[in-house]
Amino acid sequence: MNINQIKAGSIITKSKLPDADYVINPYIGCNHGCIYCYAEFMSRFTGHGNEKWGDFMDIKDGYPMPRLEKFEGKSILFGSVTDPYNPLEKKYQKTRELLKVFAESGVKARAEILTKSALVRRDLDLLTRIPNIRVGISLSATDAKFARVIESHAPSPQERIETMRILSEAGITVYAFISPIFPFFSDWKAVASEAGKYADEICFENLNLRGGYKKRVLDIIKEEYPEKYNDFEKIYSSKEIFQTFWENEAKVIKKFMKGKKYKIYFFHEKIKKA
């Protein structure tokens, strides 16, 4: 893997995401090996040319530590296009360095972390000192074999569920981000049931297929699960079929989650709340 330390002018940037005013990405790149990663488009804007996403990581350095006073009451998400607890965090500790600023500032910005990694447990000493923080754990399925196919280097689903338990028992607000939901493969009911033991909220996002990773996902499904390929591919064969499938799935989610706190992030439209 090509690893570089790069100078960054700032570390907090304005966000266009529906639930985040600002984002922090201490790294460029990610090495979880997710076949569906939408963030690979970043290669075009980071000077990596034709380098394959996952074959490089940039560690941001040289930026001034953020002054958080102007972010009072704002939401700041760690990890919009990288996992802030990717394996390099063990050595470089950029996420921990930034969390120290939040812990010591006393500013009540709404900090949020989204990760697949159990490494977030390392920073419980800081997380418990930060007001208004919450941690999201992303997972797509409880089936470890399927998870290994779609996320070859990421922690197992059970490791992530265990991380939710540990965080919750430490008093951290936790949510589960069931994303992306793979038709016929992601048993989101099982994920929601397991995660719901510890999560304060369940969020759902469907699998979108576009750009360079569409062919990759379809090829892997065809190779690993040929008996389900035709039904899977059909959902993505037209906008109308796609829309109808996920509209129906959203109805099932709403019924299943009735009385519980949840959000549905389908079609990248306005968030549908419980």
Coordinates of C-alpha atoms in Angstrom, one line a residue:
M1 CA 0.0 0.0 0.0
N2 CA 1.2 3.5 -0.9
I3 CA 1.1 5.5 2.4
N4 CA 1.8 9.3 2.4
Q5 CA 1.7 12.1 4.9
I6 CA 0.3 15.2 3.4
K7 CA -0.1 18.8 4.5
A8 CA -3.8 19.9 4.9
G9 CA -4.9 23.5 5.1
S10 CA -7.8 22.6 7.4
I11 CA -9.4 19.6 8.9
I12 CA -13.1 20.6 9.3
T13 CA -15.0 21.2 6.0
K14 CA -18.5 22.3 5.2
S15 CA -20.9 19.4 4.5
K16 CA -23.7 18.8 2.0
L17 CA -24.9 15.7 3.9
P18 CA -28.5 16.0 5.3
D19 CA -27.5 15.3 8.9
A20 CA -24.1 16.9 9.2
D21 CA -23.2 20.6 9.1
Y22 CA -19.4 19.8 8.9
V23 CA -17.2 16.8 8.3
I24 CA -13.8 15.7 9.5
N25 CA -11.8 13.2 7.4
P26 CA -8.4 12.7 9.0
Y27 CA -7.4 10.3 6.1
I28 CA -7.8 10.1 2.4
G29 CA -8.6 6.6 1.2
C30 CA -9.8 3.5 3.1
N31 CA -8.6 -0.1 3.2
H32 CA -11.7 -2.0 4.3
G33 CA -12.0 -3.4 0.8
C34 CA -15.8 -2.7 0.5
I35 CA -16.9 -3.5 -3.1
Y36 CA -19.6 -0.9 -3.0
C37 CA -17.5 2.0 -1.8
Y38 CA -19.0 5.2 -3.2
A39 CA -16.0 7.3 -2.0
E40 CA -13.6 5.9 -4.6
F41 CA -14.5 8.9 -6.8
M42 CA -12.2 10.9 -4.4
S43 CA -9.2 9.6 -6.3
R44 CA -9.9 12.0 -9.1
F45 CA -9.5 15.0 -6.8
T46 CA -6.6 13.9 -4.5
G47 CA -3.8 13.6 -7.0
H48 CA -3.9 9.8 -7.1
G49 CA -4.8 9.6 -10.8
N50 CA -5.4 6.0 -11.7
E51 CA -4.4 4.5 -8.4
K52 CA -6.9 1.9 -7.2
W53 CA -9.0 3.0 -4.2
G54 CA -7.7 0.9 -1.3
D55 CA -4.2 0.8 -2.6
F56 CA -3.2 4.1 -1.1
M57 CA -3.8 6.1 2.1
D58 CA -3.0 9.7 2.8
I59 CA -2.5 10.8 6.4
K60 CA -3.5 14.5 6.8
D61 CA -1.0 16.5 8.7
G62 CA 0.2 20.1 9.3
Y63 CA -3.3 21.6 9.8
P64 CA -4.0 24.0 12.6
M65 CA -6.0 22.4 15.5
P66 CA -9.6 23.5 15.0
R67 CA -11.0 26.2 17.3
L68 CA -14.4 24.8 18.1
E69 CA -16.1 27.9 19.5
K70 CA -17.6 28.8 16.1
F71 CA -19.1 25.3 15.9
E72 CA -21.1 25.5 19.0
G73 CA -24.4 23.7 18.4
K74 CA -23.3 22.5 14.9
S75 CA -23.1 18.8 13.9
I76 CA -19.6 17.6 12.9
L77 CA -19.3 14.1 11.5
F78 CA -16.0 12.1 11.6
G79 CA -15.8 9.9 8.5
S80 CA -17.9 10.9 5.5
V81 CA -15.4 9.6 2.9
T82 CA -13.1 7.5 5.0
D83 CA -13.3 5.4 8.1
P84 CA -11.7 7.5 10.9
Y85 CA -10.7 4.2 12.6
N86 CA -9.1 2.5 9.6
P87 CA -6.1 0.3 10.6
L88 CA -3.6 3.2 10.1
E89 CA -5.3 5.0 13.0
K90 CA -3.5 2.6 15.4
K91 CA -0.2 4.1 14.4
Y92 CA -1.0 7.7 13.5
Q93 CA -3.8 8.5 15.9
K94 CA -5.2 11.4 14.0
T95 CA -8.7 10.7 15.1
R96 CA -7.7 10.5 18.7
E97 CA -5.7 13.7 18.4
L98 CA -8.8 15.5 17.2
L99 CA -11.1 13.9 19.8
K100 CA -8.8 15.3 22.5
V101 CA -9.6 18.8 21.2
F102 CA -13.3 18.1 21.5
A103 CA -12.8 16.6 25.0
E104 CA -10.8 19.5 26.3
S105 CA -12.7 22.4 24.6
G106 CA -16.0 22.1 26.5
V107 CA -17.7 23.3 23.4
K108 CA -21.1 21.7 22.8
A109 CA -20.7 20.9 19.1
R110 CA -22.7 17.8 18.2
A111 CA -19.8 15.4 17.3
E112 CA -20.6 12.2 15.6
I113 CA -18.4 9.3 14.5
L114 CA -19.3 6.7 11.8
T115 CA -17.1 3.6 11.6
K116 CA -16.9 -0.1 11.0
S117 CA -14.0 -0.6 13.4
A118 CA -13.7 -1.9 17.0
L119 CA -10.8 0.5 17.4
V120 CA -13.2 3.2 18.5
R121 CA -13.3 1.4 21.9
R122 CA -9.7 2.5 22.4
D123 CA -10.9 6.1 22.8
L124 CA -13.6 5.5 25.4
D125 CA -11.6 7.7 27.8
L126 CA -12.1 10.7 25.5
L127 CA -15.6 9.8 24.2
T128 CA -17.0 9.8 27.7
R129 CA -15.8 13.4 28.2
I130 CA -17.3 14.8 25.0
P131 CA -20.9 16.2 25.5
N132 CA -23.4 15.4 22.8
I133 CA -21.3 12.8 21.0
R134 CA -22.7 9.8 19.3
V135 CA -21.1 6.9 17.5
G136 CA -22.6 5.1 14.5
I137 CA -21.5 1.6 13.7
S138 CA -22.0 0.6 10.0
L139 CA -22.9 -2.9 9.0
S140 CA -24.8 -4.5 6.2
A141 CA -25.5 -8.0 7.4
T142 CA -25.1 -10.4 10.3
D143 CA -23.9 -13.2 7.9
A144 CA -20.1 -13.2 8.4
K145 CA -19.4 -15.1 5.1
F146 CA -21.4 -12.6 3.1
A147 CA -19.7 -9.7 5.0
R148 CA -16.3 -11.1 4.0
V149 CA -17.3 -11.1 0.3
I150 CA -18.4 -7.5 0.3
E151 CA -16.1 -6.0 2.9
S152 CA -13.0 -8.2 2.7
H153 CA -10.8 -6.4 5.3
A154 CA -13.4 -4.9 7.6
P155 CA -14.2 -6.3 11.1
S156 CA -16.8 -9.0 11.3
P157 CA -20.5 -8.1 12.0
Q158 CA -20.3 -9.7 15.4
E159 CA -17.2 -7.5 16.3
R160 CA -19.3 -4.5 15.4
I161 CA -22.3 -5.6 17.4
E162 CA -20.0 -6.2 20.4
T163 CA -18.5 -2.7 19.9
M164 CA -22.1 -1.3 20.1
R165 CA -22.6 -3.1 23.4
I166 CA -19.4 -1.9 24.9
L167 CA -20.0 1.7 23.8
S168 CA -23.6 1.6 25.1
E169 CA -22.7 0.2 28.4
A170 CA -20.1 3.0 28.8
G171 CA -22.9 5.5 28.4
I172 CA -22.2 6.5 24.8
T173 CA -25.1 7.2 22.5
V174 CA -24.9 4.6 19.7
Y175 CA -26.8 4.1 16.5
A176 CA -26.6 1.4 13.9
F177 CA -26.2 2.3 10.3
I178 CA -27.5 -0.6 8.2
S179 CA -25.8 0.2 5.0
P180 CA -25.9 -0.7 2.3
I181 CA -28.8 -3.1 2.2
F182 CA -28.1 -5.7 -0.5
P183 CA -31.3 -7.1 -1.9
F184 CA -31.7 -10.8 -1.0
F185 CA -28.5 -10.8 1.0
S186 CA -28.8 -8.2 3.8
D187 CA -31.2 -9.6 6.4
W188 CA -31.8 -6.1 7.8
K189 CA -34.4 -7.4 10.2
A190 CA -31.8 -9.6 11.8
V191 CA -29.3 -6.7 11.9
A192 CA -31.9 -4.3 13.4
S193 CA -32.9 -6.9 16.0
E194 CA -29.3 -7.6 17.1
A195 CA -28.2 -3.9 16.9
G196 CA -31.4 -2.7 18.6
K197 CA -30.3 -4.3 21.8
Y198 CA -27.7 -1.5 22.2
A199 CA -28.5 1.2 19.6
D200 CA -30.6 4.2 20.4
E201 CA -31.5 4.6 16.7
I202 CA -31.4 2.4 13.6
C203 CA -30.7 4.0 10.2
F204 CA -31.2 2.3 6.9
E205 CA -29.6 3.0 3.5
N206 CA -30.2 1.1 0.3
L207 CA -27.5 -0.2 -2.1
N208 CA -27.1 2.2 -5.0
L209 CA -25.2 1.0 -8.1
R210 CA -23.6 3.6 -10.3
G211 CA -20.3 4.5 -11.8
G212 CA -17.3 2.2 -11.7
Y213 CA -18.4 0.0 -8.9
K214 CA -21.7 -1.1 -10.5
K215 CA -20.0 -3.7 -12.7
R216 CA -17.7 -4.8 -9.9
V217 CA -20.6 -5.5 -7.6
L218 CA -22.6 -7.3 -10.2
D219 CA -19.6 -9.4 -11.3
I220 CA -18.9 -10.5 -7.7
I221 CA -22.6 -11.4 -7.1
K222 CA -22.6 -13.4 -10.3
E223 CA -19.4 -15.2 -9.3
E224 CA -20.3 -15.9 -5.7
Y225 CA -24.0 -16.3 -5.8
P226 CA -25.0 -17.2 -9.4
E227 CA -28.4 -18.6 -8.3
K228 CA -29.5 -15.2 -7.1
Y229 CA -27.8 -13.1 -9.7
N230 CA -30.7 -12.6 -12.1
D231 CA -33.1 -11.4 -9.5
F232 CA -30.5 -9.2 -8.0
E233 CA -29.5 -7.6 -11.3
K234 CA -33.1 -7.1 -12.3
I235 CA -33.6 -4.6 -9.5
Y236 CA -30.9 -2.4 -11.1
S237 CA -32.0 -2.9 -14.7
S238 CA -34.3 0.1 -14.8
K239 CA -35.1 3.2 -12.7
E240 CA -38.7 2.2 -12.4
I241 CA -38.0 -1.3 -11.0
F242 CA -35.4 0.1 -8.7
Q243 CA -37.8 2.8 -7.4
T244 CA -40.6 0.3 -6.8
F245 CA -38.4 -2.2 -5.0
W246 CA -37.1 0.3 -2.5
E247 CA -40.4 2.0 -2.0
N248 CA -41.9 -1.3 -1.0
E249 CA -38.9 -2.1 1.2
A250 CA -39.3 1.2 3.0
K251 CA -42.9 0.3 3.8
V252 CA -41.7 -3.0 5.3
I253 CA -39.1 -1.1 7.4
K254 CA -41.7 1.4 8.7
K255 CA -44.0 -1.4 9.8
F256 CA -41.1 -3.4 11.4
M257 CA -39.7 -0.3 13.2
K258 CA -43.0 1.1 14.4
G259 CA -42.6 2.6 17.8
K260 CA -38.8 2.7 17.5
K261 CA -36.5 5.4 16.5
Y262 CA -35.2 5.1 13.0
K263 CA -34.4 6.9 9.8
I264 CA -34.5 5.8 6.1
Y265 CA -31.9 7.2 3.7
F266 CA -33.3 5.9 0.4
F267 CA -33.0 7.7 -2.9
H268 CA -30.9 10.5 -1.3
E269 CA -34.0 12.5 -0.8
K270 CA -35.3 14.3 2.2
I271 CA -34.9 12.0 5.3
K272 CA -38.0 10.1 6.2
K273 CA -38.3 10.1 10.0
A274 CA -40.4 7.9 12.3

